Short mmCIF file of C-alpha atoms in Angstrom, two decimals:
data_model
loop_
_atom_site.label_atom_id
_atom_site.label_comp_id
_atom_site.label_asym_id
_atom_site.label_seq_id
_atom_site.Cartn_x
_atom_site.Cartn_y
_atom_site.Cartn_z
CA MET A 103 0.00 0.00 0.00
CA GLU A 104 1.30 3.42 -0.95
CA PHE A 105 0.78 5.05 2.45
CA GLN A 106 1.16 2.15 4.86
CA PHE A 107 4.24 3.66 6.54
CA LYS A 108 2.69 7.06 7.13
CA GLN A 109 2.55 8.34 10.68
CA GLY A 110 -0.64 10.34 10.26
CA THR A 111 0.49 13.97 10.46
CA LEU A 112 -0.96 17.16 9.05
CA GLU A 113 2.23 17.66 7.02
CA GLU A 114 1.65 14.34 5.25
CA ILE A 115 -1.94 15.33 4.44
CA CYS A 116 -0.89 18.69 3.00
CA GLU A 117 2.07 17.31 1.08
CA PHE A 118 1.76 18.50 -2.51
CA SER A 119 1.96 15.00 -4.03
CA ASN A 120 -0.72 13.73 -1.65
CA LEU A 121 -3.11 16.57 -2.49
CA LEU A 122 -2.42 16.10 -6.21
CA ARG A 123 -3.20 12.40 -5.96
CA ALA A 124 -6.35 13.26 -4.00
CA PHE A 125 -7.43 15.55 -6.84
CA GLU A 126 -6.97 12.74 -9.37
CA LEU A 127 -9.24 10.47 -7.30
CA VAL A 128 -11.86 13.21 -6.91
CA LYS A 129 -11.74 13.79 -10.66
CA LYS A 130 -12.13 10.06 -11.31
CA ASN A 131 -15.21 9.96 -9.08
CA LYS A 132 -16.67 12.89 -11.03
CA GLY A 133 -19.52 14.59 -9.22
CA ALA A 134 -21.36 17.91 -9.32
CA PRO A 135 -19.99 21.23 -8.03
CA GLY A 136 -20.68 22.52 -4.51
CA ILE A 137 -22.31 25.81 -3.53
CA ASP A 138 -19.60 27.88 -5.26
CA GLY A 139 -20.52 26.37 -8.65
CA ILE A 140 -16.89 25.55 -9.52
CA THR A 141 -16.59 22.33 -11.51
CA ILE A 142 -13.72 19.86 -11.50
CA GLU A 143 -12.74 21.05 -14.97
CA GLU A 144 -12.64 24.68 -13.86
CA PHE A 145 -10.55 23.83 -10.79
CA GLU A 146 -8.15 21.91 -13.03
CA THR A 147 -7.45 24.89 -15.31
CA ASN A 148 -5.17 26.31 -12.61
CA LEU A 149 -4.50 23.04 -10.81
CA LEU A 150 -0.96 23.42 -9.48
CA GLU A 151 -1.58 26.85 -7.99
CA ASN A 152 -4.91 25.74 -6.50
CA ILE A 153 -3.30 22.70 -4.89
CA GLN A 154 -0.45 24.76 -3.47
CA GLN A 155 -2.87 27.34 -2.05
CA LEU A 156 -5.01 24.62 -0.45
CA GLY A 157 -2.03 23.01 1.29
CA ALA A 158 -0.67 26.37 2.46
CA SER A 159 -4.04 27.56 3.79
CA VAL A 160 -4.52 24.39 5.83
CA MET A 161 -1.01 24.49 7.31
CA SER A 162 -1.39 28.18 8.25
CA TRP A 163 -4.92 27.65 9.64
CA GLN A 164 -6.38 30.13 7.19
CA TYR A 165 -8.48 27.33 5.71
CA LYS A 166 -12.18 27.31 6.50
CA PRO A 167 -14.52 24.55 5.26
CA THR A 168 -17.41 25.68 3.09
CA PRO A 169 -20.96 24.48 3.85
CA VAL A 170 -22.05 21.62 1.60
CA ARG A 171 -24.85 21.81 -0.95
CA ARG A 172 -27.85 19.76 0.18
CA VAL A 173 -29.31 17.36 -2.40
CA GLU A 174 -32.32 15.09 -1.92
CA ILE A 175 -32.21 11.68 -3.61
CA PRO A 176 -35.44 9.60 -3.63
CA LYS A 177 -34.97 6.24 -1.91
CA PRO A 178 -35.31 3.16 -4.14
CA ASP A 179 -38.42 1.95 -2.30
CA GLY A 180 -40.10 5.31 -2.82
CA LYS A 181 -40.37 5.92 0.93
CA GLY A 182 -38.84 9.31 1.60
CA VAL A 183 -35.53 10.74 0.42
CA ARG A 184 -31.86 10.28 1.23
CA LEU A 185 -30.10 13.52 2.12
CA LEU A 186 -26.72 13.96 0.44
CA GLY A 187 -24.25 16.78 0.78
CA ILE A 188 -21.95 17.97 -2.02
CA PRO A 189 -18.75 19.71 -0.81
CA ILE A 190 -16.98 22.20 -3.05
CA ILE A 191 -14.11 20.72 -5.09
CA LYS A 192 -11.40 22.20 -2.84
CA ASP A 193 -12.95 20.69 0.28
CA ARG A 194 -13.52 17.37 -1.48
CA ILE A 195 -9.81 17.17 -2.31
CA LEU A 196 -8.85 17.83 1.31
CA HIS A 197 -11.33 15.20 2.55
CA MET A 198 -9.80 12.68 0.15
CA ALA A 199 -6.27 13.64 1.20
CA ILE A 200 -7.14 13.05 4.87
CA LYS A 201 -8.67 9.69 4.03
CA MET A 202 -5.60 8.63 2.05
CA ILE A 203 -3.31 9.23 5.03
CA LEU A 204 -5.54 7.95 7.83
CA GLU A 205 -7.24 4.94 6.21
CA PRO A 206 -4.13 2.68 6.03
CA ILE A 207 -3.53 3.37 9.72
CA ILE A 208 -7.09 2.97 10.98
CA ASP A 209 -8.26 0.15 8.72
CA LEU A 210 -5.74 -2.27 10.21
CA THR A 211 -7.64 -2.18 13.50
CA PHE A 212 -11.11 -2.89 12.09
CA SER A 213 -12.95 -6.17 12.52
CA LYS A 214 -12.60 -8.99 10.00
CA SER A 215 -16.41 -9.09 9.96
CA SER A 216 -16.68 -5.49 8.70
CA PHE A 217 -16.81 -5.23 4.90
CA GLY A 218 -18.24 -1.84 3.90
CA PHE A 219 -16.11 0.99 2.45
CA ARG A 220 -12.84 -0.80 3.12
CA PRO A 221 -9.96 -1.44 0.70
CA GLY A 222 -9.90 -5.01 -0.57
CA ARG A 223 -13.34 -5.81 0.84
CA ASN A 224 -16.73 -5.89 -0.84
CA GLN A 225 -20.37 -6.94 -0.64
CA GLN A 226 -19.79 -10.36 -2.17
CA GLN A 227 -17.32 -11.25 0.57
CA ALA A 228 -19.82 -10.16 3.21
CA VAL A 229 -22.57 -12.32 1.70
CA HIS A 230 -20.29 -15.36 1.43
CA GLN A 231 -19.24 -15.01 5.06
CA ALA A 232 -22.90 -14.74 6.05
CA ARG A 233 -23.64 -17.97 4.16
CA ASP A 234 -20.72 -19.78 5.82
CA THR A 235 -21.88 -18.60 9.25
CA VAL A 236 -25.42 -19.85 8.64
CA SER A 237 -24.04 -23.14 7.30
CA ALA A 238 -22.20 -23.61 10.61
CA GLY A 239 -25.57 -23.81 12.39
CA ASN A 240 -26.29 -20.16 13.13
CA GLU A 241 -29.58 -20.04 11.22
CA TYR A 242 -31.32 -17.30 13.23
CA ILE A 243 -30.47 -13.71 12.36
CA VAL A 244 -30.71 -10.50 14.33
CA ASP A 245 -31.19 -8.04 11.47
CA ILE A 246 -30.37 -4.53 12.69
CA ASP A 247 -31.22 -1.43 10.69
CA LEU A 248 -30.01 1.94 11.94
CA SER A 249 -32.37 4.85 11.39
CA LYS A 250 -30.76 7.81 9.59
CA PHE A 251 -27.33 6.65 10.68
CA PHE A 252 -25.22 9.29 8.91
CA ASP A 253 -27.48 12.07 10.20
CA ARG A 254 -27.14 10.90 13.82
CA ILE A 255 -23.39 10.41 14.21
CA ASN A 256 -22.39 12.01 17.51
CA HIS A 257 -19.55 14.46 16.87
CA ASP A 258 -18.00 14.26 20.34
CA ARG A 259 -17.97 10.46 20.35
CA LEU A 260 -16.50 10.42 16.83
CA ILE A 261 -13.59 12.70 17.73
CA HIS A 262 -13.03 10.73 20.93
CA ARG A 263 -12.82 7.49 18.91
CA LEU A 264 -10.44 9.11 16.39
CA LYS A 265 -8.03 9.94 19.23
CA THR A 266 -7.40 6.21 19.49
CA TYR A 267 -5.80 6.25 16.05
CA VAL A 268 -4.72 9.84 15.38
CA LYS A 269 -1.93 11.31 17.50
CA ASP A 270 -1.71 14.66 15.69
CA ASN A 271 -4.30 16.84 17.42
CA ARG A 272 -4.24 19.25 14.48
CA ILE A 273 -5.90 16.59 12.33
CA LEU A 274 -8.59 16.04 14.96
CA ARG A 275 -9.24 19.79 15.02
CA LEU A 276 -9.42 19.86 11.21
CA ILE A 277 -11.88 16.95 11.07
CA GLY A 278 -13.96 18.66 13.76
CA MET A 279 -14.15 21.77 11.57
CA ILE A 280 -15.15 19.68 8.56
CA ILE A 281 -18.01 17.78 10.22
CA ARG A 282 -19.37 21.03 11.68
CA SER A 283 -19.09 23.06 8.45
CA GLY A 284 -22.86 23.02 7.93
CA ILE A 285 -25.19 22.61 4.96
CA MET A 286 -26.84 25.04 2.58
CA SER A 287 -30.41 24.41 1.48
CA ASP A 288 -32.59 27.00 -0.29
CA GLY A 289 -29.96 29.64 0.44
CA VAL A 290 -30.01 29.01 4.20
CA ILE A 291 -26.92 27.70 6.03
CA THR A 292 -27.51 25.31 8.94
CA ILE A 293 -24.67 24.28 11.26
CA LEU A 294 -25.04 20.64 12.31
CA SER A 295 -24.61 19.53 15.91
CA GLU A 296 -24.49 15.87 14.83
CA GLY A 297 -24.16 13.82 11.67
CA SER A 298 -21.64 13.33 8.87
CA VAL A 299 -22.29 14.40 5.30
CA GLN A 300 -23.05 11.60 2.85
CA GLY A 301 -21.21 12.67 -0.27
CA SER A 302 -17.86 13.48 1.31
CA PRO A 303 -14.96 11.09 0.50
CA LEU A 304 -14.17 11.09 4.21
CA SER A 305 -17.62 10.02 5.47
CA PRO A 306 -17.29 6.25 4.81
CA LEU A 307 -14.11 6.06 6.90
CA LEU A 308 -15.67 8.12 9.71
CA SER A 309 -18.76 5.90 9.68
CA ASN A 310 -16.60 2.81 10.13
CA VAL A 311 -14.78 4.48 13.02
CA VAL A 312 -18.15 5.01 14.72
CA LEU A 313 -19.49 1.51 14.07
CA ASP A 314 -16.22 -0.21 14.92
CA GLU A 315 -17.29 0.30 18.53
CA LEU A 316 -20.32 -1.90 17.80
CA ASP A 317 -18.06 -4.48 16.13
CA LYS A 318 -15.76 -4.60 19.13
CA GLU A 319 -18.73 -5.07 21.48
CA LEU A 320 -20.08 -7.95 19.38
CA GLU A 321 -16.63 -9.57 19.34
CA ARG A 322 -16.31 -9.11 23.11
CA ARG A 323 -19.58 -11.03 23.51
CA GLY A 324 -18.37 -13.81 21.20
CA LEU A 325 -21.12 -13.21 18.62
CA GLN A 326 -20.88 -14.06 14.93
CA PHE A 327 -21.82 -11.14 12.68
CA CYS A 328 -21.38 -9.48 9.28
CA ARG A 329 -21.54 -5.72 8.86
CA TYR A 330 -21.54 -3.70 5.66
CA ALA A 331 -21.74 0.03 6.54
CA ASP A 332 -24.84 0.40 8.73
CA ASP A 333 -26.33 -2.92 7.59
CA CYS A 334 -25.54 -5.46 10.33
CA ASN A 335 -26.61 -9.09 10.74
CA ILE A 336 -25.85 -11.08 13.90
CA PHE A 337 -26.07 -14.90 13.69
CA VAL A 338 -27.14 -17.19 16.53
CA LYS A 339 -28.42 -20.76 16.91
CA SER A 340 -31.89 -20.27 18.37
CA LEU A 341 -34.86 -17.91 18.29
CA LYS A 342 -34.63 -17.34 22.03
CA ALA A 343 -30.96 -16.33 21.77
CA ALA A 344 -31.75 -14.04 18.84
CA GLU A 345 -34.47 -12.22 20.77
CA ARG A 346 -32.17 -11.81 23.75
CA VAL A 347 -29.35 -10.42 21.56
CA MET A 348 -31.72 -8.01 19.79
CA LYS A 349 -32.86 -6.54 23.10
CA SER A 350 -29.37 -6.10 24.56
CA ILE A 351 -27.69 -4.83 21.38
CA LYS A 352 -30.49 -2.34 20.76
CA LYS A 353 -29.86 -0.96 24.25
CA PHE A 354 -26.11 -0.73 23.56
CA ILE A 355 -26.63 1.09 20.26
CA GLU A 356 -29.06 3.64 21.62
CA LYS A 357 -27.56 4.24 25.07
CA LYS A 358 -23.83 3.91 24.33
CA LEU A 359 -23.48 4.88 20.68
CA LYS A 360 -26.25 7.50 20.77
CA LEU A 361 -27.75 6.07 17.58
CA LYS A 362 -31.30 4.93 16.78
CA VAL A 363 -32.47 1.44 15.77
CA ASN A 364 -35.20 1.41 13.12
CA GLU A 365 -37.89 -0.72 14.79
CA GLU A 366 -39.86 -1.13 11.56
CA LYS A 367 -36.97 -2.55 9.52
CA SER A 368 -35.10 -4.44 12.25
CA LYS A 369 -36.23 -7.98 13.03
CA VAL A 370 -35.39 -11.46 14.31
CA ALA A 371 -35.98 -14.31 11.86
CA LYS A 372 -34.52 -17.40 10.20
CA SER A 373 -32.00 -16.67 7.47
CA ASP A 374 -34.38 -17.37 4.58
CA LYS A 375 -36.65 -14.57 5.80
CA VAL A 376 -33.89 -11.94 5.98
CA LYS A 377 -32.24 -10.02 3.16
CA PHE A 378 -28.62 -8.94 3.48
CA LEU A 379 -27.17 -6.71 0.75
CA ALA A 380 -30.11 -7.75 -1.49
CA MET A 381 -29.33 -11.45 -1.02
CA THR A 382 -30.94 -14.16 1.13
CA ILE A 383 -29.40 -17.30 2.63
CA VAL A 384 -31.66 -20.25 1.77
CA ASN A 385 -30.72 -23.73 3.01
CA SER A 386 -27.10 -22.55 3.34
CA THR A 387 -27.07 -21.29 -0.25
CA ILE A 388 -27.11 -17.76 -1.66
CA ALA A 389 -30.19 -16.47 -3.48
CA ILE A 390 -31.29 -13.08 -4.78
CA SER A 391 -33.88 -11.67 -2.39
CA LYS A 392 -37.49 -11.44 -3.56
CA LYS A 393 -37.42 -7.67 -3.15
CA ALA A 394 -34.33 -7.35 -5.36
CA LEU A 395 -35.92 -9.55 -8.03
CA ASP A 396 -39.12 -7.51 -7.96
CA LYS A 397 -37.11 -4.31 -8.32
CA ALA A 398 -35.23 -5.78 -11.27
CA MET A 399 -38.50 -6.69 -13.01
CA GLU A 400 -39.70 -3.12 -12.46
CA LYS A 401 -36.44 -1.78 -13.89
CA VAL A 402 -36.87 -3.89 -17.01
CA LYS A 403 -40.38 -2.48 -17.40
CA GLU A 404 -39.02 1.05 -16.97
CA LEU A 405 -36.36 0.46 -19.63
CA THR A 406 -38.85 -1.01 -22.12
CA PRO A 407 -41.78 1.43 -21.98
CA ARG A 408 -44.75 1.07 -24.28
CA GLY A 409 -45.70 3.83 -26.65
CA THR A 410 -42.16 5.19 -27.00
CA SER A 411 -40.51 6.56 -30.11
CA GLU A 412 -37.16 5.13 -29.02
CA SER A 413 -35.73 2.58 -31.44
CA ILE A 414 -35.50 -1.02 -30.28
CA GLU A 415 -31.75 -0.85 -30.91
CA GLN A 416 -31.38 2.03 -28.46
CA THR A 417 -33.60 0.25 -25.96
CA MET A 418 -31.32 -2.79 -26.10
CA VAL A 419 -28.28 -0.56 -25.54
CA ASN A 420 -29.94 0.93 -22.45
CA ILE A 421 -30.94 -2.48 -21.09
CA ASN A 422 -27.48 -3.89 -21.69
CA LYS A 423 -25.84 -1.01 -19.85
CA TRP A 424 -28.01 -1.62 -16.79
CA TYR A 425 -28.07 -5.42 -16.92
CA GLN A 426 -24.32 -5.94 -17.17
CA GLY A 427 -23.82 -3.99 -13.94
CA TRP A 428 -26.78 -5.67 -12.24
CA ALA A 429 -25.77 -9.20 -13.22
CA SER A 430 -22.11 -8.67 -12.30
CA TYR A 431 -23.22 -8.29 -8.69
CA PHE A 432 -26.10 -10.76 -8.53
CA LYS A 433 -24.18 -13.54 -10.31
CA MET A 434 -23.24 -14.72 -6.81
CA THR A 435 -26.68 -16.35 -6.63
CA GLN A 436 -26.54 -20.13 -6.50
CA TYR A 437 -29.92 -20.28 -8.27
CA PRO A 438 -29.21 -19.55 -11.98
CA SER A 439 -32.93 -19.69 -12.75
CA GLN A 440 -33.28 -16.32 -11.00
CA LEU A 441 -31.11 -14.63 -13.61
CA ILE A 442 -32.69 -16.66 -16.39
CA LYS A 443 -36.07 -15.31 -15.30
CA ILE A 444 -34.88 -11.70 -15.63
CA GLU A 445 -33.28 -12.34 -19.02
CA ALA A 446 -36.40 -14.10 -20.31
CA HIS A 447 -38.52 -11.15 -19.16
CA ILE A 448 -36.21 -8.75 -21.02
CA ARG A 449 -36.62 -10.73 -24.23
CA ARG A 450 -40.38 -10.95 -23.86
CA ARG A 451 -40.69 -7.19 -23.30
CA LEU A 452 -38.64 -6.58 -26.44
CA ARG A 453 -40.70 -9.06 -28.47
CA ALA A 454 -43.83 -7.26 -27.29
CA ARG A 455 -42.32 -4.00 -28.57
CA ILE A 456 -41.71 -5.62 -31.97
CA VAL A 457 -45.33 -6.84 -32.11
CA LYS A 458 -46.59 -3.38 -31.18
CA GLN A 459 -44.59 -1.80 -33.99
CA GLN A 460 -46.51 -3.85 -36.54
CA LYS A 461 -49.58 -1.65 -36.96
CA LYS A 462 -51.69 -4.22 -38.79
CA LYS A 463 -52.07 -7.99 -38.57
CA ARG A 464 -50.80 -8.45 -42.09
CA HIS A 465 -47.66 -6.47 -41.19
CA LEU A 466 -46.98 -8.87 -38.34
CA PHE A 467 -47.61 -11.84 -40.66
CA HIS A 468 -45.07 -10.56 -43.22
CA ARG A 469 -42.55 -9.76 -40.48
CA LEU A 470 -42.75 -13.29 -39.06
CA VAL A 471 -42.38 -14.88 -42.51
CA LYS A 472 -39.41 -12.62 -43.24
CA MET A 473 -37.79 -13.82 -40.02
CA GLY A 474 -38.07 -17.45 -41.14
CA VAL A 475 -41.32 -18.57 -39.51
CA ASP A 476 -43.44 -21.13 -41.36
CA LYS A 477 -46.29 -19.37 -43.20
CA GLN A 478 -49.03 -21.41 -41.57
CA LEU A 479 -47.71 -20.75 -38.08
CA ALA A 480 -47.17 -17.09 -38.91
CA LYS A 481 -50.73 -16.79 -40.21
CA ARG A 482 -52.30 -18.50 -37.17
CA THR A 483 -50.31 -16.21 -34.88
CA ALA A 484 -50.72 -12.88 -36.68
CA TYR A 485 -54.46 -13.28 -37.36
CA SER A 486 -55.37 -14.56 -33.93
CA ASN A 487 -57.35 -12.37 -31.54
CA ARG A 488 -54.58 -12.30 -28.95
CA ASN A 489 -53.28 -8.99 -27.68
CA THR A 490 -49.67 -7.79 -27.71
CA TRP A 491 -48.51 -9.36 -24.44
CA PRO A 492 -49.86 -12.90 -25.11
CA LEU A 493 -48.45 -12.73 -28.66
CA SER A 494 -44.99 -11.95 -27.31
CA HIS A 495 -44.80 -15.42 -25.74
CA THR A 496 -45.97 -17.46 -28.74
CA LYS A 497 -43.91 -20.07 -30.55
CA ALA A 498 -43.88 -17.94 -33.71
CA LEU A 499 -42.39 -14.88 -32.00
CA GLU A 500 -39.84 -16.98 -30.15
CA ARG A 501 -38.76 -18.66 -33.39
CA ALA A 502 -38.58 -15.34 -35.23
CA TYR A 503 -36.62 -13.70 -32.44
CA PRO A 504 -34.69 -16.44 -30.62
CA ILE A 505 -32.07 -15.94 -27.94
CA SER A 506 -29.34 -15.85 -30.60
CA TRP A 507 -31.03 -12.82 -32.22
CA PHE A 508 -30.85 -10.85 -28.97
CA THR A 509 -27.35 -12.10 -28.18
CA GLU A 510 -26.03 -10.86 -31.50
CA ARG A 511 -27.57 -7.40 -31.15
CA MET A 512 -26.97 -6.80 -27.47
CA GLY A 513 -23.25 -7.40 -27.85
CA GLN A 514 -22.88 -10.00 -25.11
CA LYS A 515 -23.44 -13.69 -24.59
CA ILE A 516 -26.42 -14.55 -22.48
CA PHE A 517 -25.12 -16.23 -19.30
CA SER A 518 -21.54 -15.08 -20.03
CA ASN A 519 -21.35 -13.63 -16.51
CA LEU A 520 -22.73 -16.70 -14.73
CA ASN A 521 -20.67 -19.31 -12.93
CA LEU A 522 -22.96 -22.18 -13.83
CA PRO A 523 -22.19 -25.67 -12.50
CA GLY A 524 -20.97 -28.26 -14.98
CA TRP A 525 -24.21 -30.23 -14.87
CA PHE A 526 -26.37 -27.21 -15.70
CA ASP A 527 -28.15 -27.66 -19.05
CA ILE A 528 -28.52 -24.15 -20.48
CA GLU A 529 -30.47 -25.26 -23.55
CA LYS A 530 -33.06 -27.00 -21.39
CA TRP A 531 -33.64 -23.87 -19.35
CA VAL A 532 -33.73 -21.32 -22.16
CA LYS A 533 -35.82 -23.23 -24.67
CA PHE A 534 -38.62 -20.95 -25.87
CA THR A 535 -37.98 -18.36 -23.11
#
């Protein structure tokens, strides 16, 4: 690691090369401008001077953090909004520079059961550890959801925890200034007495510092758990034990950590009734959760709207862009039929679009014949009284537009991202889907 021998001093943070590297990472992450309206491109036009001025202002204590721009992002489930804060580019660079120096020092002390926002760790690893823990006989889960976690981080407790890792008090003072810089919404600046801004490069590290106290408490009690950011599952062997752990850990979180447990979303249940990072452990195997599958079906519907002027080629480009990212994560499922179901639904929605484009029955008949369908079958299909959706799942449409037709045009092999077992018969599953 590039910074593993750093001591964690303000001089290291403000070192020109460190700030320059921080800018490159901020630029790579892209992002909108803060309240000053200055974009990454505009900051870069005078980059060297801007970086030098930033480092000098911090070292001389002339630096003052700017309030972040408040942005509301609708939550995926449609219930409320997630509040994000966008720092100005200069502040974002400093936040990244602090993270680059402190993370290699602090991360070494974190729990092996913590996976979120950490170098070399990811969601897939968390899910696989959860499966292994359930397989070892811990089939009951204490599923803890923290209510508005980022908004409720206690500043005093955070700085106190940072003192464990950071010996340069100047850095603690600087972080204190950053988390209390305030937000601007509708032209009004509000100074926060608690919380850490979601949108700052530094926030994920600070959140792990806060929740590491929970990790250490769980380890002290000898409990098996997996945590990804504020999503934490604790695994025990019986319902009675799970209920007891839920009660005591809830008390610890609210009394000691000064955080709030979301009663509505937290629960005690067997593993197959709990979703963790959009996955569910079923009979010691990994499956995509029902909620995630339902959301995927809705996304397919959104990407293939009826009555649109968009070409089918462009629609396939849009679907492919989404699906490749979606499938690259959910390929960890040990139930390939779940992905097959999504892919079959994509094809059917596209076939329905093709049917809809044929304004008259005779147009559909000629289209099917042109695509190699037997005339008698094409005639029975095109001149039937079935509507668009039933027609999209007929033998004629599936022969005219088979999987190979979509594979060729969507620029990827169906199932190319799946780790299917050797015995799995793809042709059997995809026939006429």
